[in-house]
Coordinates of C-alpha atoms and ligand atoms in Angstrom, one line a residue:
X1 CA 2.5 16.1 -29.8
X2 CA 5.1 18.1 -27.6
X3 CA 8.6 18.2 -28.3
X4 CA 10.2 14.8 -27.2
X5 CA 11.9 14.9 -24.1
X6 CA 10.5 18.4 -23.5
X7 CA 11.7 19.8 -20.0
X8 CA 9.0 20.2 -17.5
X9 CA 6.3 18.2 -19.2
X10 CA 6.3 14.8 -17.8
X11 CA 3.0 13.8 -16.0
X12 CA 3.0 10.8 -14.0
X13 CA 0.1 9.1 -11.8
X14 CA 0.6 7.6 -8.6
X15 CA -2.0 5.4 -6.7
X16 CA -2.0 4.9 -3.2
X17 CA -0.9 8.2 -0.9
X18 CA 1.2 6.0 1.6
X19 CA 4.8 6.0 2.2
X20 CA 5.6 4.4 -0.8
X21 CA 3.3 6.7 -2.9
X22 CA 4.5 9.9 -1.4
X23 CA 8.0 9.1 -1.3
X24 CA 8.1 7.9 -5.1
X25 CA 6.2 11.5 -5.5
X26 CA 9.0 13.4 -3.9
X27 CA 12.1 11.5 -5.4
X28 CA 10.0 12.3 -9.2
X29 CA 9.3 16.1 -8.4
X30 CA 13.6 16.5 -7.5
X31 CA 13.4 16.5 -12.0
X32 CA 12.5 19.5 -12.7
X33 CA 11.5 17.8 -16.2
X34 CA 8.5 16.4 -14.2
X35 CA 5.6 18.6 -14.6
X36 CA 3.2 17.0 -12.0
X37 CA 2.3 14.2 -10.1
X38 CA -1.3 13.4 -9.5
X39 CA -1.6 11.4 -6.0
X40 CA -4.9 9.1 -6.1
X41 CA -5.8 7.8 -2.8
X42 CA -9.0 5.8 -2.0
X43 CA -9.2 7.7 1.6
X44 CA -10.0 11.1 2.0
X45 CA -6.8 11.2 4.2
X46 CA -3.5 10.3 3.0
X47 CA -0.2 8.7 4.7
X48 CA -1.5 4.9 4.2
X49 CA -0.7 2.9 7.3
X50 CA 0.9 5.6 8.9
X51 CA -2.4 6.8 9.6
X52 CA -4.6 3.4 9.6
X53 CA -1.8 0.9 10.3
X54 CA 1.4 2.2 13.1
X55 CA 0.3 1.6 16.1
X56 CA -1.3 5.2 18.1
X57 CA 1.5 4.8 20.8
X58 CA 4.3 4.8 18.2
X59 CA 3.8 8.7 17.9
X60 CA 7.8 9.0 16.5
X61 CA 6.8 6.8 13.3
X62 CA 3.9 8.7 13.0
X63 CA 5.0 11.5 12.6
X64 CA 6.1 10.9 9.3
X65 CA 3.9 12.0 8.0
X66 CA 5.1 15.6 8.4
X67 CA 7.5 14.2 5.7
X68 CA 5.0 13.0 3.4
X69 CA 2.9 16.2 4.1
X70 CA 5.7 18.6 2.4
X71 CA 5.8 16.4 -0.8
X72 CA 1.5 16.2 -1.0
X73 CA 1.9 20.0 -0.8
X74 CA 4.8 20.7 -3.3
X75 CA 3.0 23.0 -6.4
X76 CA 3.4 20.8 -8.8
X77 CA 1.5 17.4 -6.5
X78 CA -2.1 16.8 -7.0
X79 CA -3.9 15.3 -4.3
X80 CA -7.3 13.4 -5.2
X81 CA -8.4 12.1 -1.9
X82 CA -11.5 9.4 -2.2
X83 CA -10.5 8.0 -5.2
X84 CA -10.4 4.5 -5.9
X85 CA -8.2 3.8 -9.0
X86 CA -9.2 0.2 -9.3
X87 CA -13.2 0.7 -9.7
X88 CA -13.5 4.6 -10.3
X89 CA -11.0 4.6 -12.8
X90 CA -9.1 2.1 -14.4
X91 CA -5.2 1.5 -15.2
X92 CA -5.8 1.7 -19.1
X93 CA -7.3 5.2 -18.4
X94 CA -4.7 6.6 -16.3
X95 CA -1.8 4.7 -18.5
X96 CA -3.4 7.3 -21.6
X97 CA -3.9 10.2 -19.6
X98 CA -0.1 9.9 -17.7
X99 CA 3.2 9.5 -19.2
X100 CA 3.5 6.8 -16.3
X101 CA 1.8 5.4 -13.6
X102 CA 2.8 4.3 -10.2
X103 CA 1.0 1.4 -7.8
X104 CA 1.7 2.1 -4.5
X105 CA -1.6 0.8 -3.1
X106 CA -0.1 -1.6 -0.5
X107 CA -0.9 -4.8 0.6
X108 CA -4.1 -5.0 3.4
X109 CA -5.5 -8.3 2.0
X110 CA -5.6 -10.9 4.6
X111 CA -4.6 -14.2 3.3
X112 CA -7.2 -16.9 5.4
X113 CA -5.6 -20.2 7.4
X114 CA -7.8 -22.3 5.5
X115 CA -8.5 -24.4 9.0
X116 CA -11.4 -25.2 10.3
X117 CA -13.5 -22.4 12.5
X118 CA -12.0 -19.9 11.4
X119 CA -15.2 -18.2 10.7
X120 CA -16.2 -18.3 14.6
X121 CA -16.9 -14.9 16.5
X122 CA -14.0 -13.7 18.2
X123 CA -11.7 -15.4 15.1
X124 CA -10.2 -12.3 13.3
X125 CA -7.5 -10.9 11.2
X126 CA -5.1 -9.0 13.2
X127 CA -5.2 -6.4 10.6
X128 CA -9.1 -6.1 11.5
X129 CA -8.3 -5.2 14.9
X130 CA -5.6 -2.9 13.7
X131 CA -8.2 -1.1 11.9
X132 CA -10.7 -1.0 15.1
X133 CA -7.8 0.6 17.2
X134 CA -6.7 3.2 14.3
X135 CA -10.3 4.2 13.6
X136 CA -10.1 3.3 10.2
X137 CA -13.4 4.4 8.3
X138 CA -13.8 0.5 7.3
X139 CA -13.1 -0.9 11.0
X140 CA -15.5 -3.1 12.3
X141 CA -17.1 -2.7 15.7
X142 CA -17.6 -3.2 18.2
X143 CA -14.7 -5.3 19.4
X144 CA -15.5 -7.6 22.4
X145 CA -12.8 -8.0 24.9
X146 CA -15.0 -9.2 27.4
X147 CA -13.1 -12.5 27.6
X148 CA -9.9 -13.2 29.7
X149 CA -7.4 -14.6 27.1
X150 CA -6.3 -13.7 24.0
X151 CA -4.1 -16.0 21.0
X152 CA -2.7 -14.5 18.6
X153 CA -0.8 -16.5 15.8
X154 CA 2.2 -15.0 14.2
X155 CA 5.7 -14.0 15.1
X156 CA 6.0 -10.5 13.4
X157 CA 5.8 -7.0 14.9
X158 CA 1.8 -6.7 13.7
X159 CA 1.4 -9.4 16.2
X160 CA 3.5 -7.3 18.7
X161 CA 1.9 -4.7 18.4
X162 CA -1.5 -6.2 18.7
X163 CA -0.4 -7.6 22.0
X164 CA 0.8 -4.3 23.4
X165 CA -2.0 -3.0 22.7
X166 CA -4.3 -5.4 24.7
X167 CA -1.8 -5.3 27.4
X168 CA -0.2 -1.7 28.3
X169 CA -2.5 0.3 30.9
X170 CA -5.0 1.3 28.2
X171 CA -4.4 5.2 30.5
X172 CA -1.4 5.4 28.8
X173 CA -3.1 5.7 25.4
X174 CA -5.4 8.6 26.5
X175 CA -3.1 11.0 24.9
X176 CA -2.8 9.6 21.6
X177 CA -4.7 10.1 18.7
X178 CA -6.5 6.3 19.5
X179 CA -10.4 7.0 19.0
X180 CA -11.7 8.0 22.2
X181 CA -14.5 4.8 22.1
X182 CA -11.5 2.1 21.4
X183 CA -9.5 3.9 24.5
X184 CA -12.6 3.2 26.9
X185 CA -13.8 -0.4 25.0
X186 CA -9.5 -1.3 26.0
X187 CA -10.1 0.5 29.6
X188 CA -13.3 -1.5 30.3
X189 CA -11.1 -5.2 28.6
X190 CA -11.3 -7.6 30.6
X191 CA -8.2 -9.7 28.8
X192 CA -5.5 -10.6 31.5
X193 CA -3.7 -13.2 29.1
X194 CA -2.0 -13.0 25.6
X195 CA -0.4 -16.2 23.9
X196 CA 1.4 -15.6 20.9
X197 CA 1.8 -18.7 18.8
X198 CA 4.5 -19.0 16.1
X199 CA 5.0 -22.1 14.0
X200 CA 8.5 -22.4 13.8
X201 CA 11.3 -21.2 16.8
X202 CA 12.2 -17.9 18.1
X203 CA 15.2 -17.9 15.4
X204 CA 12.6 -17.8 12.7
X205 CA 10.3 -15.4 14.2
X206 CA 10.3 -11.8 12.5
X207 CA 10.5 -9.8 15.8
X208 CA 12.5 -6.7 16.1
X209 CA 14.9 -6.7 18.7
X210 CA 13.3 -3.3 20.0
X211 CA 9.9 -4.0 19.8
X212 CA 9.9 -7.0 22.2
X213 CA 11.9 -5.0 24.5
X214 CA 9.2 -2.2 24.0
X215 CA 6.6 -5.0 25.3
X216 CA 9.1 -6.7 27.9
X217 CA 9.0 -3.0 29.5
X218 CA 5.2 -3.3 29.9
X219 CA 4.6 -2.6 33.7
X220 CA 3.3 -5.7 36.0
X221 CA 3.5 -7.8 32.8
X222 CA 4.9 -11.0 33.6
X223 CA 6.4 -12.5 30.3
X224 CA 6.7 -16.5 30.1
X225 CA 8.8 -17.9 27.6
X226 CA 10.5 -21.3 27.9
X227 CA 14.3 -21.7 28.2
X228 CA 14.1 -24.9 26.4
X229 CA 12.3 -23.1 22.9
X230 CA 16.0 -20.9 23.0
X231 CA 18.2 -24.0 22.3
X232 CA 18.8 -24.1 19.0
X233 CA 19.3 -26.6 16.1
X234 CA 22.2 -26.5 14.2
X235 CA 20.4 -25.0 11.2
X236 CA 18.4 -22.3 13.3
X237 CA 22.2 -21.6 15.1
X238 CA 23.2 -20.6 11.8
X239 CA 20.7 -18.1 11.4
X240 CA 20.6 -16.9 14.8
X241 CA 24.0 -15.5 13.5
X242 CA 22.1 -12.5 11.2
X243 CA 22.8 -9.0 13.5
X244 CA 18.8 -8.9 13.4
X245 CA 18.3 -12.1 14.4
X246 CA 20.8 -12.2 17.3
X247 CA 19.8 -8.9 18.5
X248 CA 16.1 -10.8 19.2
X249 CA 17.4 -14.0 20.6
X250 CA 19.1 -11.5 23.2
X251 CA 16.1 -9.9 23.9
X252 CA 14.5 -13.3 24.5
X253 CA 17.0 -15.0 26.7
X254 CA 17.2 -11.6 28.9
X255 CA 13.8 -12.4 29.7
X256 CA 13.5 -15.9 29.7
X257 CA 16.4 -16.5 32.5
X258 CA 15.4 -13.6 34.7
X259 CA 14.0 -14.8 38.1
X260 CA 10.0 -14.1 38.2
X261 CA 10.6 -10.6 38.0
X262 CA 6.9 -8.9 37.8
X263 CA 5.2 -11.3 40.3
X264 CA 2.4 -10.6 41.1
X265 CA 1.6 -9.3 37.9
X266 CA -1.5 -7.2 35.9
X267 CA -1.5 -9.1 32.6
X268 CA 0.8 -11.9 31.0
X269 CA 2.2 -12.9 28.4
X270 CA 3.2 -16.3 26.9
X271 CA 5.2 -17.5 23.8
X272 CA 4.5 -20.4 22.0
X273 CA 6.7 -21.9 19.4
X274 CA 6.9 -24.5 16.8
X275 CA 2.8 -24.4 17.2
X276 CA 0.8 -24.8 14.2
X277 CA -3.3 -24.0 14.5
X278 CA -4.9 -26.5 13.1
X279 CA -8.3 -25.7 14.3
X280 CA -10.7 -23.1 16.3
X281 CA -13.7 -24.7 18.2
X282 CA -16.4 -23.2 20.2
X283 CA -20.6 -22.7 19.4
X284 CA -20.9 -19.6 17.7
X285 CA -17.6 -18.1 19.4
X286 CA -14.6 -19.5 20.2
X287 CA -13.3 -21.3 22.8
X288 CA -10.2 -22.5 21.8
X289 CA -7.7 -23.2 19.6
X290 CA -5.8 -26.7 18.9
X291 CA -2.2 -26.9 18.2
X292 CA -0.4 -29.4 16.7
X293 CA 3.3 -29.5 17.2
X294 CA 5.9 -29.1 15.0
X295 CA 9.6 -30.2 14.5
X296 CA 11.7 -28.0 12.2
X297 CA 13.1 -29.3 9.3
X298 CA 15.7 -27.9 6.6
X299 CA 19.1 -26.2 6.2
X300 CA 19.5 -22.8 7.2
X301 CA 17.6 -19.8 5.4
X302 CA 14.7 -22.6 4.5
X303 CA 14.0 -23.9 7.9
X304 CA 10.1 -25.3 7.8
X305 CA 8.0 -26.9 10.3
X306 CA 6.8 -30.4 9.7
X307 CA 4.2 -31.3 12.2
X308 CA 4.3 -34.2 14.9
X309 CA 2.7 -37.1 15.6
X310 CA 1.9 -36.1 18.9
X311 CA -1.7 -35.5 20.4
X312 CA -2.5 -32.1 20.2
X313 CA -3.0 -29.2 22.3
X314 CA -5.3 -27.0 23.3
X315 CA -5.3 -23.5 24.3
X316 CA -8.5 -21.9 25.6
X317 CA -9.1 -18.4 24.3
X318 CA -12.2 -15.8 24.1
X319 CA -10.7 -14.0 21.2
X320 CA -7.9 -15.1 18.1
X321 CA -6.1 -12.6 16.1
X322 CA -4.6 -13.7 13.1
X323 CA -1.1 -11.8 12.4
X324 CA 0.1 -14.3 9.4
X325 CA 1.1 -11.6 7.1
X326 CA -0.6 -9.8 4.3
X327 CA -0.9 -9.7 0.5
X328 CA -1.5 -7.3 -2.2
X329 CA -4.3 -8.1 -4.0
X330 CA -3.7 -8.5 -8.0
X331 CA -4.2 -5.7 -10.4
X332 CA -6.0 -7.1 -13.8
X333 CA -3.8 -7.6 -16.7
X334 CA -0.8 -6.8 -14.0
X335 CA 2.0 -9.7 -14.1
X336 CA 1.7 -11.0 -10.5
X337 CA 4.2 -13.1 -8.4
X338 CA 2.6 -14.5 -4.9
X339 CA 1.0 -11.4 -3.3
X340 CA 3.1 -8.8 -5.1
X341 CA 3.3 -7.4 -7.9
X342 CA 6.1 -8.8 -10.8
X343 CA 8.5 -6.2 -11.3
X344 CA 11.9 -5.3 -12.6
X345 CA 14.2 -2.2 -10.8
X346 CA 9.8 -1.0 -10.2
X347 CA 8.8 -1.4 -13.7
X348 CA 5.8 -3.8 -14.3
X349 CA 4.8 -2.8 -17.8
X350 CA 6.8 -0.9 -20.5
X351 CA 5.5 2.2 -21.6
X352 CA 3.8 1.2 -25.8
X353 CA 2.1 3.3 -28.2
X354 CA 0.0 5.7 -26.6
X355 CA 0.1 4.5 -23.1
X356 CA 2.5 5.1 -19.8
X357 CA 4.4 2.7 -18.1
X358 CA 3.6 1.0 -15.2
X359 CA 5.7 1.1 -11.8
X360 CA 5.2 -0.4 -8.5
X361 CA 6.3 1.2 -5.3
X362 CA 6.4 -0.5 -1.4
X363 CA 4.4 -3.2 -0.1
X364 CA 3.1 -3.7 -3.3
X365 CA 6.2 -4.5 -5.2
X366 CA 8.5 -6.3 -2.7
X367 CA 5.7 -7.9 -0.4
X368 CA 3.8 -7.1 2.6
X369 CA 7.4 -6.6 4.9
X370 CA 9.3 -4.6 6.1
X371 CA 9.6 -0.8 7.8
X372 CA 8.9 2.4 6.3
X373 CA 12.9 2.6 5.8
X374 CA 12.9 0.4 3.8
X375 CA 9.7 1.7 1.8
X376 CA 11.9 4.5 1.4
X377 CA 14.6 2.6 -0.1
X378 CA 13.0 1.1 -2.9
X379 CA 10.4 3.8 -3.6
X380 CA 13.7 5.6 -4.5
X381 CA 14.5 2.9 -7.1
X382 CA 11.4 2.8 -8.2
X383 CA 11.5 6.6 -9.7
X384 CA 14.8 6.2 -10.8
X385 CA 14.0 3.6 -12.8
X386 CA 10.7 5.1 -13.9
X387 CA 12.8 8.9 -15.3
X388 CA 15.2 6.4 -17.0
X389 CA 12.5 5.1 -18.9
X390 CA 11.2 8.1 -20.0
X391 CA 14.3 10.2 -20.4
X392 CA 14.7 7.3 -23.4
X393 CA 11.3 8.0 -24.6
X394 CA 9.0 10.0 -26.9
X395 CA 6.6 11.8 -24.5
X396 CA 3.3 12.3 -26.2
X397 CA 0.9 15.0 -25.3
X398 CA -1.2 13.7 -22.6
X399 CA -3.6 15.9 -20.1
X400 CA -2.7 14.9 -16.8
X401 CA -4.6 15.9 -13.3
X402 CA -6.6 18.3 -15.6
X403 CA -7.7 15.6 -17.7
X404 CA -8.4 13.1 -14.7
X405 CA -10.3 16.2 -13.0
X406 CA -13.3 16.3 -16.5
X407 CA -13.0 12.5 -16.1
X408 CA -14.0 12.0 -11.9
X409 CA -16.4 15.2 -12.3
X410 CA -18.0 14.0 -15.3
X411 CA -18.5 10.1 -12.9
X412 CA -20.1 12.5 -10.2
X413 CA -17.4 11.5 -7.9
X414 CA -16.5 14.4 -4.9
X415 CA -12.8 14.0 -3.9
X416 CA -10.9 16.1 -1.3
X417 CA -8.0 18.4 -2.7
X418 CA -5.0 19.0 -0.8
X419 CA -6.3 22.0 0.6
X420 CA -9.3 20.7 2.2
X421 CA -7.4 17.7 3.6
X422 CA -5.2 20.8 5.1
X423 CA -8.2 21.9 7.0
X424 CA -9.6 18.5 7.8
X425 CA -6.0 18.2 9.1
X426 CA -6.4 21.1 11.5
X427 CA -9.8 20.8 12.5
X428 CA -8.8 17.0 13.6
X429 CA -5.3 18.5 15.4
X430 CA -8.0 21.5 17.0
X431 CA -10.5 18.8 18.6
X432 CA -7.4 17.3 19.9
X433 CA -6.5 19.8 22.0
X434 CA -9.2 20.7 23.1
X435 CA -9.4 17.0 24.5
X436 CA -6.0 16.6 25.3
X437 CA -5.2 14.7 22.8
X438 CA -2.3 14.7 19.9
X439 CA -5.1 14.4 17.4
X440 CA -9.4 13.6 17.7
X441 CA -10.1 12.2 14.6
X442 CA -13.4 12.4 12.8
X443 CA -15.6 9.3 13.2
X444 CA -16.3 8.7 9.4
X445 CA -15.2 9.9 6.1
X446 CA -19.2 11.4 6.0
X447 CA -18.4 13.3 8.8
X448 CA -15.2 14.9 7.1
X449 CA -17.4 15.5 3.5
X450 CA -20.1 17.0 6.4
X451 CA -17.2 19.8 8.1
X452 CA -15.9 20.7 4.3
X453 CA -19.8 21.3 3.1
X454 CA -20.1 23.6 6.4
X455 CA -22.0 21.3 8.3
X456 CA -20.2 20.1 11.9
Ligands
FAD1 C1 0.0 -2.8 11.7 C2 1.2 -2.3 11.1 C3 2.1 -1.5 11.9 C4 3.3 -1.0 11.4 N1 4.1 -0.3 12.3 C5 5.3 0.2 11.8 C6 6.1 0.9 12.6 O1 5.9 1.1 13.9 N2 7.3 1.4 12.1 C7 7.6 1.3 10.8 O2 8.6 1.7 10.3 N3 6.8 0.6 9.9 C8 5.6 0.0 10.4 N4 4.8 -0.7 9.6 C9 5.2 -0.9 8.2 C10 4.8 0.3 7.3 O3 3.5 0.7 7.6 C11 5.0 0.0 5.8 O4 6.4 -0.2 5.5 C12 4.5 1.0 4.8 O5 3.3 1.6 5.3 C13 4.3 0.5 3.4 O6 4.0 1.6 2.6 P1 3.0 1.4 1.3 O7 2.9 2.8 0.8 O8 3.6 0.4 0.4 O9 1.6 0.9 1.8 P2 0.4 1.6 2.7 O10 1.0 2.4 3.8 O11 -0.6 0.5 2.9 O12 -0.2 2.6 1.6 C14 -1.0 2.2 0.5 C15 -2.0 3.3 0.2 O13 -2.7 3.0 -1.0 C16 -4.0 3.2 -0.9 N5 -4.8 2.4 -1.9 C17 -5.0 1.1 -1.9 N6 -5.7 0.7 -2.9 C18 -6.0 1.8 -3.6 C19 -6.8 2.1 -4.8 N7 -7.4 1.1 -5.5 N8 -6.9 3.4 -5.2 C20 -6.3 4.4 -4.6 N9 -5.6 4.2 -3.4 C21 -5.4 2.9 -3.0 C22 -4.3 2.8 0.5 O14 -5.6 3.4 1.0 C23 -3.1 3.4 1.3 O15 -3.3 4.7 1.7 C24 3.6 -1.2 10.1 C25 2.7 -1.9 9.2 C26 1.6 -2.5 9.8 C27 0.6 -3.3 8.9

């Protein structure tokens, strides 16, 4: 055993190298008490979704990862990139060879409907198609956007940006680090038409303020949205009076009692609220979707659609994204609340005899919601909480990243230091350039292993 409290000799684990991951690293390695922090990440590259998830024409957002970068390459971080910590190791492991361990793994699940044809071609979680335009190594493709119209169901920004995506003059993303296949499969789309369905009003919808006017912006895109949908019931007036909330109702009636401004038009757009799907149909692809109405019900803050007994709708479509949120899938033996893990001030599990703590950090602690801002925010509690703990704790003499290094060498598993990532970094920067692009990703994590072995 050390001495207890021994300066510079806490080791702690965090999984997941995303913003919540890195920025729980950096808050922990301002102690100089900490000794390390090993960062597991189940990609070879880090950042999370600000690599696989932000959108490729949100460059700003993107690039902070610079941010994250300067933590990941601190002397005292460990990056293991290609590790899974839920099947290559396990939490009991790490908790015995870490005074502490930190989720940060997120929250990609997508959580089905439960409606029927959902399983059609063309039916598809939006996250899915977030993949496909990100190049994510699990993507699926091709996508087909052979058809001309689009439904997407969901009223947050994931849905937004979806719908930018299939709308802006796909030239505008040749710059961008967007693979170079998904910028000619959107040049070649033949989508003129994106409805985006909510299933309660625009009070209740989860749209920033500046990320409708981003799409509003969109050139020859004529946006439909009915004046009638922006009265509001007493209970939804409440709530329109939230800053955030307002600041979207204002973006909404700006367009929705502007004369026909961008006729004749590319590509439109149409909102659709207090819509519920409550079915897809087609023959092996889908055709449509059928909506049933919905009055809303409830005092303010707990406003929730009841549907109508009205004959439903239909709304023809060649493709359906699904942007209904995402969960984070449950870690054995973890308390769990609905899609996130149960937590007080971060902690999930009090350090005990012999093994670490266990801390959650971002999506997977508060919920799939929310910017990296607020990531920041309670990634920041989270450590604080986490040195409390073990300022008031024996600290017994674990082995850290040099333990965890025997352990994934003596599984045969190959994972990508920080240093290799560095030049995977600037070989993907490099091909870039010479395309005139921001960044030219490699198509597959075999393709990275390939350039680090010598290969091209
Ligand atoms: C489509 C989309 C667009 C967004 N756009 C914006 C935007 O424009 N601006 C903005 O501010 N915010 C945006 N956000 C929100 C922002 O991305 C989140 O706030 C933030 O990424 C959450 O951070 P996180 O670290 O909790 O999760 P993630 O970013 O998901 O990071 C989790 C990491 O853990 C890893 N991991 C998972 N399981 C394991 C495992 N078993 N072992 C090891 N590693 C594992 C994952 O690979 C991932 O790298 C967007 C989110 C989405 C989904």
């Amino acid at each position: 055993m050390t001495e207890s409290n021994e300066p510079t000799g806490w080791r702690v684990a965090v999984i997941g190298a995303g913003p919540a991951g890195c920025f729980t690293a950096g808050q922990l390695l301002r102690d100089p008490r900490v000794a390390e922090v090993a960062v597991i990440e189940r990609r070879l590259a880090p950042f999370g979704l600000i690599r696989y998830g932000v959108a490729p024409d949100h460059e700003p957002i993107r690039r902070v990862a610079t941010v994250l970068a300067r933590t990941l390459a601190d002397p005292r971080c460990r990056y293991f990139g290609g590790v899974d910590a839920g099947t290559v190791l396990d939490l009991g492991v790490l908790r015995r060879h870490f005074h502490a361990v930190v989720l940060a793994a997120g929250a990609s699940r997508h959580h089905p409907l439960g409606i029927p044809g959902e399983d059609l071609d063309g039916v598809m979680p939006a996250g899915s198609f977030v993949n496909w335009y990100n190049g994510h190594p699990e993507a699926a493709h091709p996508v087909d956007l052979s058809g001309p119209s689009v439904v997407i169901v969901g009223h947050g920004n994931v849905a937004l940006d979806t719908a930018r995506m299939l709308l802006r003059d796909p030239g505008e993303f040749a710059a961008t680090d967007m693979p170079p296949e998904v910028a000619e499969a959107l040049a070649r789309s033949t989508v003129r038409e994106v409805h985006l369905v909510g299933r309660r009003g625009p009070a209740q919808a989860a749209f920033g303020a500046t990320e409708l006017r981003e799409v509003f912006g969109i050139p020859d895109l004529l946006v439909e949205i009915d004046p009638a949908d922006l009265l509001l019931d007493p209970a939804s007036a409440e709530e329109a009076e939230s800053p955030a909330t307002a600041r979207m109702l204002e973006a909404f009636r700006a367009v929705a009692h502007a004369p026909a401004r961008h006729t004749p038009h590319r590509v439109r757009l149409r909102f659709h609220f207090r819509r519920s799907p409550s079915a897809f149909r087609g023959e092996g692809h889908v055709r449509e979707v059928v909506l049933t109405p919905n009055r809303l019900e409830g005092p303010a803050g707990q406003v929730r659609p009841v549907p109508l007994e009205r004959a439903e709708e239909r709304l023809p479509c060649s493709m359906a994204l699904l942007a209904t949120g995402f969960v984070a899938s449950a870690w054995a033996s973890l308390p769990w609340d609905t899609g996130h893990a149960r937590h007080e001030r971060g902690r999930v599990l009090e350090p005990e005899a012999g093994l670490g703590g266990v801390y959650a950090a971002g999506w997977i602690k508060r919920g799939a919601r929310g910017l990296v801002g607020q990531t920041k925010a309670d990634s920041t509690e989270t450590a604080a909480t986490l040195l409390d703990d073990l300022a008031g704790a024996e600290a017994a003499d674990v082995s850290g990243s040099s333990g965890l290094e025997g352990l994934l060498k003596e599984a045969g598993v190959r994972w990508v230091s920080w240093p290799e990532w560095q030049r995977l970094d600037a070989e993907e920067i490099r091909r870039g350039a010479e395309a005139g692009k921001s960044r030219l990703r490699f198509e597959s994590e075999e393709a990275m292993f390939r350039f680090l072995d010598g290969g091209k």
